[in-house]
GROMACS .gro file of C-alpha atoms in nm:
model
  421
    1MET     CA    1   7.942  10.761   9.538
    2VAL     CA    2   7.768  10.423   9.563
    3PRO     CA    3   7.947  10.246   9.851
    4GLN     CA    4   8.023   9.877   9.819
    5MET     CA    5   8.221   9.653  10.053
    6LYS     CA    6   8.509   9.486   9.873
    7THR     CA    7   8.379   9.141   9.792
    8ALA     CA    8   8.730   8.997   9.751
    9LEU     CA    9   8.778   8.992  10.131
   10ARG     CA   10   8.592   8.731  10.333
   11ARG     CA   11   8.437   8.863  10.654
   12GLY     CA   12   8.433   8.699  10.997
   13TRP     CA   13   8.366   8.801  11.356
   14ARG     CA   14   8.662   8.757  11.590
   15ASP     CA   15   8.437   8.837  11.886
   16LEU     CA   16   8.111   9.024  11.950
   17ASN     CA   17   8.267   9.361  11.870
   18THR     CA   18   8.550   9.295  11.621
   19VAL     CA   19   8.522   9.211  11.252
   20GLN     CA   20   8.806   9.062  11.051
   21PHE     CA   21   8.817   9.132  10.678
   22GLY     CA   22   9.026   8.892  10.473
   23MET     CA   23   9.207   8.566  10.544
   24ALA     CA   24   9.554   8.610  10.391
   25PRO     CA   25   9.790   8.811  10.617
   26ALA     CA   26   9.907   9.035  10.331
   27HIS     CA   27   9.569   9.207  10.300
   28ALA     CA   28   9.366   9.110  10.609
   29LEU     CA   29   9.275   9.363  10.878
   30THR     CA   30   9.038   9.396  11.172
   31LEU     CA   31   8.782   9.664  11.249
   32GLY     CA   32   8.638   9.741  11.590
   33PRO     CA   33   8.453   9.813  11.799
   34VAL     CA   34   8.150   9.729  11.582
   35ASP     CA   35   7.809   9.697  11.746
   36THR     CA   36   7.541   9.456  11.624
   37ALA     CA   37   7.339   9.718  11.436
   38THR     CA   38   7.647   9.845  11.253
   39GLY     CA   39   7.743   9.488  11.167
   40SER     CA   40   7.402   9.435  11.011
   41PHE     CA   41   7.430   9.764  10.825
   42LEU     CA   42   7.748   9.641  10.651
   43ASP     CA   43   7.530   9.405  10.446
   44LEU     CA   44   7.358   9.708  10.292
   45LEU     CA   45   7.689   9.832  10.146
   46ASN     CA   46   7.650   9.617   9.836
   47GLY     CA   47   7.670   9.874   9.557
   48THR     CA   48   7.293   9.918   9.513
   49ARG     CA   49   7.236  10.227   9.730
   50GLY     CA   50   7.380  10.576   9.727
   51LEU     CA   51   7.454  10.772  10.044
   52PRO     CA   52   7.110  10.939  10.069
   53LEU     CA   53   6.932  10.601  10.065
   54LEU     CA   54   7.187  10.455  10.305
   55ARG     CA   55   7.118  10.738  10.551
   56GLU     CA   56   6.747  10.657  10.535
   57GLU     CA   57   6.821  10.290  10.602
   58GLY     CA   58   7.039  10.394  10.894
   59ARG     CA   59   6.754  10.594  11.048
   60ARG     CA   60   6.521  10.294  11.013
   61MET     CA   61   6.778  10.086  11.202
   62ASP     CA   62   6.793  10.355  11.477
   63LEU     CA   63   7.156  10.438  11.403
   64PRO     CA   64   7.267  10.777  11.542
   65ASP     CA   65   7.266  11.081  11.314
   66GLY     CA   66   7.592  11.103  11.118
   67HIS     CA   67   7.682  10.743  11.198
   68VAL     CA   68   7.643  10.625  10.837
   69ASP     CA   69   7.872  10.898  10.701
   70ARG     CA   70   8.133  10.833  10.970
   71LEU     CA   71   8.120  10.458  10.900
   72VAL     CA   72   8.156  10.504  10.524
   73THR     CA   73   8.449  10.741  10.576
   74ARG     CA   74   8.614  10.502  10.817
   75LEU     CA   75   8.574  10.204  10.584
   76ALA     CA   76   8.705  10.404  10.288
   77ARG     CA   77   9.014  10.513  10.481
   78ALA     CA   78   9.077  10.150  10.579
   79GLY     CA   79   9.069  10.047  10.213
   80LEU     CA   80   8.764   9.826  10.262
   81LEU     CA   81   8.519  10.023  10.053
   82ASP     CA   82   8.471  10.049   9.678
   83ASP     CA   83   8.257  10.274   9.461
   84ALA     CA   84   8.018  10.080   9.237
   85ARG     CA   85   8.008  10.369   8.990
   86GLY     CA   86   8.359  10.509   9.030
   87GLY     CA   87   8.664  10.495   8.808
   88GLY     CA   88   8.575  10.762   8.552
   89PRO     CA   89   8.457  10.742   8.190
   90ALA     CA   90   8.689  10.455   8.096
   91ALA     CA   91   8.546  10.248   8.381
   92ASP     CA   92   8.191  10.331   8.270
   93GLU     CA   93   8.276  10.209   7.921
   94LEU     CA   94   8.412   9.886   8.064
   95ARG     CA   95   8.098   9.834   8.274
   96ALA     CA   96   7.891   9.875   7.958
   97ARG     CA   97   8.074   9.575   7.810
   98LYS     CA   98   7.925   9.317   8.044
   99ALA     CA   99   8.074   9.013   7.870
  100VAL     CA  100   8.421   9.169   7.886
  101LEU     CA  101   8.387   9.269   8.252
  102ASP     CA  102   8.262   8.922   8.343
  103ARG     CA  103   8.583   8.780   8.197
  104LEU     CA  104   8.790   9.022   8.402
  105ARG     CA  105   8.601   9.009   8.734
  106PRO     CA  106   8.867   8.791   8.906
  107ASP     CA  107   9.132   9.041   8.796
  108LEU     CA  108   8.915   9.328   8.921
  109ALA     CA  109   8.875   9.156   9.257
  110SER     CA  110   9.251   9.117   9.285
  111LEU     CA  111   9.312   9.482   9.196
  112SER     CA  112   9.059   9.586   9.460
  113LEU     CA  113   9.286   9.440   9.728
  114LEU     CA  114   9.567   9.668   9.614
  115ALA     CA  115   9.359   9.982   9.563
  116THR     CA  116   9.330  10.237   9.841
  117GLU     CA  117   9.060  10.466   9.699
  118PRO     CA  118   8.699  10.371   9.611
  119GLY     CA  119   8.669  10.318   9.236
  120GLU     CA  120   9.044  10.294   9.189
  121ALA     CA  121   9.050   9.923   9.103
  122ILE     CA  122   8.814   9.937   8.806
  123GLY     CA  123   8.983  10.257   8.693
  124ARG     CA  124   9.315  10.076   8.674
  125LEU     CA  125   9.159   9.777   8.502
  126ALA     CA  126   8.997  10.005   8.244
  127ALA     CA  127   9.327  10.187   8.193
  128ARG     CA  128   9.491   9.860   8.086
  129ARG     CA  129   9.280   9.866   7.771
  130SER     CA  130   9.467  10.178   7.652
  131LEU     CA  131   9.815  10.034   7.710
  132ARG     CA  132  10.045   9.887   7.448
  133VAL     CA  133  10.302   9.619   7.529
  134GLN     CA  134  10.551   9.453   7.299
  135VAL     CA  135  10.695   9.107   7.367
  136ARG     CA  136  11.019   9.032   7.185
  137GLY     CA  137  11.064   8.657   7.161
  138ALA     CA  138  10.792   8.399   7.105
  139GLY     CA  139  10.921   8.078   7.254
  140ARG     CA  140  10.774   7.885   7.545
  141VAL     CA  141  10.807   8.189   7.773
  142GLY     CA  142  10.735   8.483   7.544
  143ALA     CA  143  10.427   8.349   7.369
  144LEU     CA  144  10.264   8.265   7.702
  145VAL     CA  145  10.353   8.607   7.848
  146ALA     CA  146  10.178   8.771   7.554
  147SER     CA  147   9.865   8.558   7.603
  148LEU     CA  148   9.858   8.627   7.977
  149LEU     CA  149   9.882   9.004   7.932
  150ALA     CA  150   9.614   9.004   7.664
  151ALA     CA  151   9.386   8.791   7.881
  152ALA     CA  152   9.442   9.030   8.175
  153GLY     CA  153   9.295   9.316   7.973
  154VAL     CA  154   9.602   9.487   7.825
  155GLY     CA  155   9.458   9.647   7.514
  156ALA     CA  156   9.734   9.590   7.258
  157VAL     CA  157   9.993   9.315   7.289
  158ASP     CA  158  10.235   9.281   6.999
  159VAL     CA  159  10.485   8.997   6.955
  160CYS     CA  160  10.809   9.016   6.757
  161ASP     CA  161  11.022   8.718   6.656
  162SER     CA  162  11.168   8.550   6.350
  163GLY     CA  163  11.149   8.201   6.206
  164ARG     CA  164  10.875   7.944   6.221
  165VAL     CA  165  10.716   7.752   6.506
  166GLU     CA  166  10.900   7.433   6.597
  167PRO     CA  167  10.752   7.136   6.786
  168GLY     CA  168  10.949   7.234   7.097
  169ASP     CA  169  10.785   7.579   7.103
  170VAL     CA  170  10.440   7.435   7.171
  171ALA     CA  171  10.310   7.502   7.523
  172PRO     CA  172   9.970   7.526   7.697
  173GLY     CA  173   9.843   7.883   7.673
  174GLY     CA  174  10.119   7.975   7.429
  175LEU     CA  175  10.178   7.843   7.079
  176PRO     CA  176   9.933   7.562   6.994
  177ALA     CA  177  10.033   7.236   6.831
  178GLU     CA  178   9.855   7.322   6.506
  179SER     CA  179  10.082   7.626   6.462
  180VAL     CA  180  10.396   7.418   6.396
  181GLY     CA  181  10.549   7.540   6.071
  182GLU     CA  182  10.376   7.879   6.080
  183ARG     CA  183  10.554   8.210   6.127
  184ARG     CA  184  10.632   8.230   6.494
  185ALA     CA  185  10.536   8.597   6.546
  186ASP     CA  186  10.208   8.563   6.357
  187SER     CA  187  10.110   8.255   6.556
  188ALA     CA  188  10.193   8.420   6.888
  189ARG     CA  189   9.993   8.731   6.800
  190ARG     CA  190   9.697   8.516   6.702
  191ALA     CA  191   9.718   8.321   7.029
  192ALA     CA  192   9.723   8.645   7.228
  193ARG     CA  193   9.418   8.777   7.043
  194CYS     CA  194   9.232   8.454   7.111
  195HIS     CA  195   9.282   8.498   7.485
  196ALA     CA  196   9.194   8.869   7.493
  197PRO     CA  197   8.848   8.947   7.639
  198ASP     CA  198   8.781   9.200   7.362
  199ARG     CA  199   8.945   9.412   7.097
  200PRO     CA  200   9.142   9.715   7.218
  201PRO     CA  201   8.970  10.056   7.197
  202ARG     CA  202   9.058  10.280   6.905
  203SER     CA  203   9.340  10.526   6.948
  204GLY     CA  204   9.219  10.868   7.053
  205PRO     CA  205   9.266  11.137   7.316
  206ARG     CA  206   9.450  11.023   7.623
  207SER     CA  207   9.131  11.005   7.828
  208ALA     CA  208   9.274  10.730   8.047
  209ARG     CA  209   9.559  10.950   8.163
  210THR     CA  210   9.389  10.987   8.501
  211ALA     CA  211   9.485  10.631   8.594
  212THR     CA  212   9.852  10.707   8.538
  213ALA     CA  213   9.873  11.078   8.595
  214ALA     CA  214  10.236  11.062   8.700
  215ALA     CA  215  10.350  10.892   8.380
  216PRO     CA  216  10.659  11.025   8.204
  217ALA     CA  217  10.638  11.159   7.851
  218PRO     CA  218  10.548  10.895   7.592
  219SER     CA  219  10.833  10.717   7.418
  220THR     CA  220  10.851  10.625   7.056
  221VAL     CA  221  11.037  10.309   6.959
  222PRO     CA  222  11.039  10.107   6.639
  223ASP     CA  223  10.745   9.870   6.617
  224ALA     CA  224  10.806   9.547   6.429
  225SER     CA  225  10.441   9.500   6.337
  226PRO     CA  226  10.394   9.514   5.960
  227GLY     CA  227  10.277   9.851   5.838
  228THR     CA  228  10.243  10.017   6.179
  229GLY     CA  229  10.554  10.234   6.177
  230SER     CA  230  10.637  10.379   6.519
  231THR     CA  231  10.411  10.391   6.819
  232ALA     CA  232  10.426  10.464   7.190
  233LEU     CA  233  10.488  10.157   7.403
  234SER     CA  234  10.411  10.129   7.773
  235LEU     CA  235  10.651   9.839   7.821
  236VAL     CA  236  10.874   9.607   7.618
  237ILE     CA  237  10.935   9.254   7.747
  238LEU     CA  238  11.244   9.077   7.617
  239THR     CA  239  11.203   8.699   7.627
  240PRO     CA  240  11.474   8.562   7.394
  241ARG     CA  241  11.469   8.197   7.296
  242ASP     CA  242  11.849   8.194   7.295
  243ASP     CA  243  11.971   8.084   7.638
  244VAL     CA  244  12.289   8.294   7.613
  245ALA     CA  245  12.076   8.605   7.560
  246VAL     CA  246  11.879   8.514   7.873
  247HIS     CA  247  12.188   8.460   8.087
  248ALA     CA  248  12.384   8.756   7.950
  249PRO     CA  249  12.154   9.001   7.766
  250ASP     CA  250  12.337   9.200   7.501
  251PRO     CA  251  12.316   9.573   7.589
  252ALA     CA  252  12.300   9.658   7.218
  253THR     CA  253  11.957   9.497   7.182
  254ALA     CA  254  11.807   9.752   7.421
  255ALA     CA  255  12.003  10.058   7.308
  256ALA     CA  256  11.702  10.206   7.128
  257LEU     CA  257  11.482  10.144   7.430
  258LEU     CA  258  11.725  10.325   7.659
  259ALA     CA  259  11.758  10.613   7.414
  260SER     CA  260  11.380  10.656   7.392
  261GLY     CA  261  11.325  10.610   7.767
  262THR     CA  262  11.109  10.299   7.719
  263PRO     CA  263  11.079  10.069   8.024
  264HIS     CA  264  11.174   9.710   7.947
  265LEU     CA  265  11.173   9.381   8.135
  266TYR     CA  266  11.394   9.076   8.078
  267ALA     CA  267  11.283   8.716   8.130
  268GLY     CA  268  11.359   8.364   8.012
  269VAL     CA  269  11.498   8.020   8.092
  270VAL     CA  270  11.864   7.919   8.071
  271GLU     CA  271  11.986   7.567   8.153
  272ALA     CA  272  11.691   7.480   8.377
  273THR     CA  273  11.713   7.817   8.554
  274GLY     CA  274  11.428   8.066   8.529
  275VAL     CA  275  11.507   8.438   8.524
  276VAL     CA  276  11.273   8.735   8.567
  277GLY     CA  277  11.428   9.081   8.557
  278PRO     CA  278  11.565   9.328   8.569
  279LEU     CA  279  11.289   9.572   8.494
  280VAL     CA  280  11.484   9.860   8.347
  281LEU     CA  281  11.353  10.212   8.408
  282PRO     CA  282  11.592  10.411   8.185
  283GLY     CA  283  11.800  10.657   8.378
  284ASP     CA  284  11.678  10.524   8.712
  285THR     CA  285  11.764  10.152   8.751
  286GLY     CA  286  12.043   9.926   8.632
  287CYS     CA  287  12.027   9.792   8.276
  288ALA     CA  288  12.186   9.510   8.076
  289GLY     CA  289  12.498   9.723   8.031
  290CYS     CA  290  12.524   9.772   8.407
  291LEU     CA  291  12.489   9.396   8.455
  292GLN     CA  292  12.766   9.333   8.202
  293GLU     CA  293  13.001   9.589   8.359
  294THR     CA  294  12.941   9.452   8.709
  295ARG     CA  295  13.010   9.095   8.599
  296THR     CA  296  13.329   9.203   8.425
  297ASP     CA  297  13.446   9.378   8.743
  298ARG     CA  298  13.392   9.061   8.941
  299ASP     CA  299  13.530   8.822   8.678
  300PRO     CA  300  13.781   8.956   8.423
  301THR     CA  301  13.729   8.646   8.207
  302TRP     CA  302  13.359   8.720   8.162
  303PRO     CA  303  13.392   8.895   7.821
  304ARG     CA  304  13.595   8.599   7.690
  305LEU     CA  305  13.331   8.350   7.803
  306ILE     CA  306  13.048   8.552   7.656
  307ALA     CA  307  13.224   8.577   7.321
  308GLN     CA  308  13.263   8.198   7.313
  309TRP     CA  309  12.903   8.129   7.412
  310ARG     CA  310  12.762   8.372   7.157
  311SER     CA  311  12.975   8.234   6.872
  312GLY     CA  312  12.921   7.867   6.956
  313ALA     CA  313  12.723   7.630   6.738
  314PRO     CA  314  12.347   7.630   6.804
  315ARG     CA  315  12.216   7.347   7.020
  316PRO     CA  316  11.947   7.111   6.891
  317ALA     CA  317  11.741   7.163   7.207
  318ARG     CA  318  11.784   7.401   7.499
  319ALA     CA  319  11.708   7.305   7.858
  320CYS     CA  320  11.370   7.478   7.896
  321ASP     CA  321  11.141   7.265   8.113
  322LEU     CA  322  10.776   7.325   8.026
  323ALA     CA  323  10.659   7.371   8.385
  324LEU     CA  324  10.950   7.605   8.463
  325ALA     CA  325  10.887   7.808   8.148
  326THR     CA  326  10.521   7.843   8.247
  327THR     CA  327  10.621   7.951   8.598
  328VAL     CA  328  10.860   8.212   8.459
  329ALA     CA  329  10.596   8.340   8.217
  330GLY     CA  330  10.344   8.377   8.498
  331LEU     CA  331  10.583   8.568   8.723
  332THR     CA  332  10.694   8.785   8.431
  333ALA     CA  333  10.334   8.877   8.351
  334ALA     CA  334  10.268   8.952   8.718
  335HIS     CA  335  10.567   9.188   8.739
  336ALA     CA  336  10.465   9.351   8.412
  337LEU     CA  337  10.107   9.408   8.528
  338THR     CA  338  10.229   9.549   8.859
  339PHE     CA  339  10.427   9.809   8.665
  340LEU     CA  340  10.150   9.876   8.414
  341ASP     CA  341   9.907   9.933   8.702
  342GLY     CA  342  10.128  10.212   8.837
  343ARG     CA  343  10.354  10.042   9.091
  344VAL     CA  344  10.721   9.945   9.082
  345PRO     CA  345  10.778   9.568   9.128
  346THR     CA  346  11.082   9.415   9.296
  347SER     CA  347  11.228   9.323   8.957
  348ALA     CA  348  11.324   9.690   8.914
  349GLY     CA  349  11.697   9.671   8.979
  350ALA     CA  350  11.707   9.295   9.039
  351ARG     CA  351  11.698   8.957   8.864
  352TRP     CA  352  11.477   8.695   9.026
  353GLU     CA  353  11.612   8.345   8.964
  354THR     CA  354  11.507   7.989   9.044
  355SER     CA  355  11.654   7.656   8.936
  356LEU     CA  356  11.532   7.300   8.914
  357PRO     CA  357  11.485   7.091   9.116
  358ALA     CA  358  11.486   7.298   9.440
  359LEU     CA  359  11.291   7.594   9.295
  360HIS     CA  360  11.401   7.844   9.559
  361TRP     CA  361  11.343   8.196   9.428
  362HIS     CA  362  11.614   8.449   9.510
  363ALA     CA  363  11.700   8.795   9.380
  364ARG     CA  364  12.034   8.923   9.256
  365PRO     CA  365  12.065   9.304   9.262
  366VAL     CA  366  12.143   9.479   8.934
  367THR     CA  367  12.281   9.811   9.050
  368ALA     CA  368  12.358  10.100   8.820
  369HIS     CA  369  12.723  10.094   8.711
  370PRO     CA  370  12.919  10.420   8.668
  371ALA     CA  371  13.090  10.291   8.352
  372CYS     CA  372  12.758  10.222   8.178
  373ARG     CA  373  12.630  10.487   7.939
  374CYS     CA  374  12.269  10.446   8.055
  375GLY     CA  375  12.323  10.724   8.311
  376ALA     CA  376  12.144  10.547   8.597
  377ALA     CA  377  12.441  10.553   8.830
  378VAL     CA  378  12.415  10.821   9.098
  379ARG     CA  379  12.762  10.886   9.231
  380THR     CA  380  12.875  11.080   9.536
  381GLU     CA  381  13.187  11.291   9.552
  382ASP     CA  382  13.397  11.001   9.678
  383GLY     CA  383  13.297  10.781   9.383
  384HIS     CA  384  13.059  10.542   9.559
  385THR     CA  385  12.696  10.480   9.473
  386SER     CA  386  12.449  10.681   9.675
  387ASP     CA  387  12.274  10.550   9.983
  388GLU     CA  388  11.941  10.570   9.799
  389GLU     CA  389  12.062  10.338   9.523
  390GLU     CA  390  12.196  10.088   9.776
  391ARG     CA  391  11.865  10.101   9.961
  392ARG     CA  392  11.677  10.032   9.637
  393ALA     CA  393  11.897   9.732   9.562
  394THR     CA  394  11.842   9.595   9.912
  395MET     CA  395  11.466   9.645   9.886
  396ALA     CA  396  11.466   9.456   9.556
  397VAL     CA  397  11.623   9.156   9.723
  398GLN     CA  398  11.449   9.157  10.060
  399GLY     CA  399  11.122   9.327   9.971
  400PRO     CA  400  10.962   9.603  10.177
  401SER     CA  401  10.790   9.534  10.505
  402LYS     CA  402  10.412   9.534  10.513
  403GLU     CA  403  10.407   9.867  10.694
  404SER     CA  404  10.653  10.037  10.458
  405SER     CA  405  10.473   9.907  10.150
  406ARG     CA  406  10.149  10.068  10.268
  407THR     CA  407  10.306  10.411  10.297
  408ALA     CA  408  10.558  10.398  10.015
  409ASP     CA  409  10.301  10.420   9.735
  410ALA     CA  410  10.121  10.715   9.892
  411ALA     CA  411  10.449  10.900   9.952
  412ARG     CA  412  10.592  10.835   9.605
  413PRO     CA  413  10.685  11.163   9.430
  414ALA     CA  414  10.507  11.272   9.115
  415GLY     CA  415  10.807  11.196   8.894
  416THR     CA  416  10.808  10.825   8.971
  417TRP     CA  417  10.786  10.581   8.680
  418ARG     CA  418  10.439  10.494   8.560
  419ALA     CA  419  10.321  10.306   8.256
  420HIS     CA  420  10.235  10.510   7.948
  421VAL     CA  421   9.868  10.530   7.851
   0.00000   0.00000   0.00000
């Protein structure tokens, strides 16, 4: 191990004996008591010295025997320490690509704030290069989502859509103005490749499995890329350009994904309202069918309205504000990366929505419905959903407390959803 203080957290002294790491409340913490000599020693934890050399430096500074090892252990347990050479073979390969790593250093710094073990952050970043994501829909939202994921280091980002690029599809970071008239899917794929820091590694043994050791068995779903046949996908993101499909996603479009156990995330803009979610973990969280059944229970006229909206004449222009579409794309990519990095975001079992002009984000639970064939509903003997499912829906809306979020990831059972590598 080559200890290194996490550079993403700014350091400041609250008093002569207490150090504060970080400014933002979500990740800041204090450490004390810390004497002057120990405070000076922290500067030596910069990723250039291994433990034997650090012990020698500690003796030169008259630190007590064993103090360096106790300090390193304490900092590691607090989540303040990284390993400059950790992360495994995939991380070593990423370090060897200096130009690529330089592009991704801000992403690495962000991951370091979420990692609990030294070397974990770069291991997760390296694991992204072995993931495959498919974005279905290349409008203002979908094309930008694809570019964001590629730029964040996801190794293979495919885009599926039909038709040709229209002037209204053009957006910063998404489809460029010069692509008008080109095939929409081809243009979106090209834009994603342009933003990627490097080409994805060749397919081979699942050496990156260590970053997602609790992943379920790989799924195989049809891949719309020409000549590729079928391939394992870590996540499918559905970003339809049709506003009806955003507001009321057709369960049939995701039937193959549910059957193969492929996680999928919905997102889009409908009538100046941005939507992110739900993230569907087949057999575990509510899906589009559950959403449809729940809406029908609440409003018996819902199927009639949906039939009219889906059969109506196409509109010349849909209400998809450029800034709102960009906001939705950014949040969608963030939720996707959270899942791909091995955590479950709050979009699992919920739809996050915001509307112009107030832009207040709120979540609507998407609970598993017993009438849906997805099998996610967990029913008790009296016919009600289980307490665990209700708790999950509440957590999706309110979010976990800071204390519970620190312990939930460590206590998560081995069968929990993880992204495929």
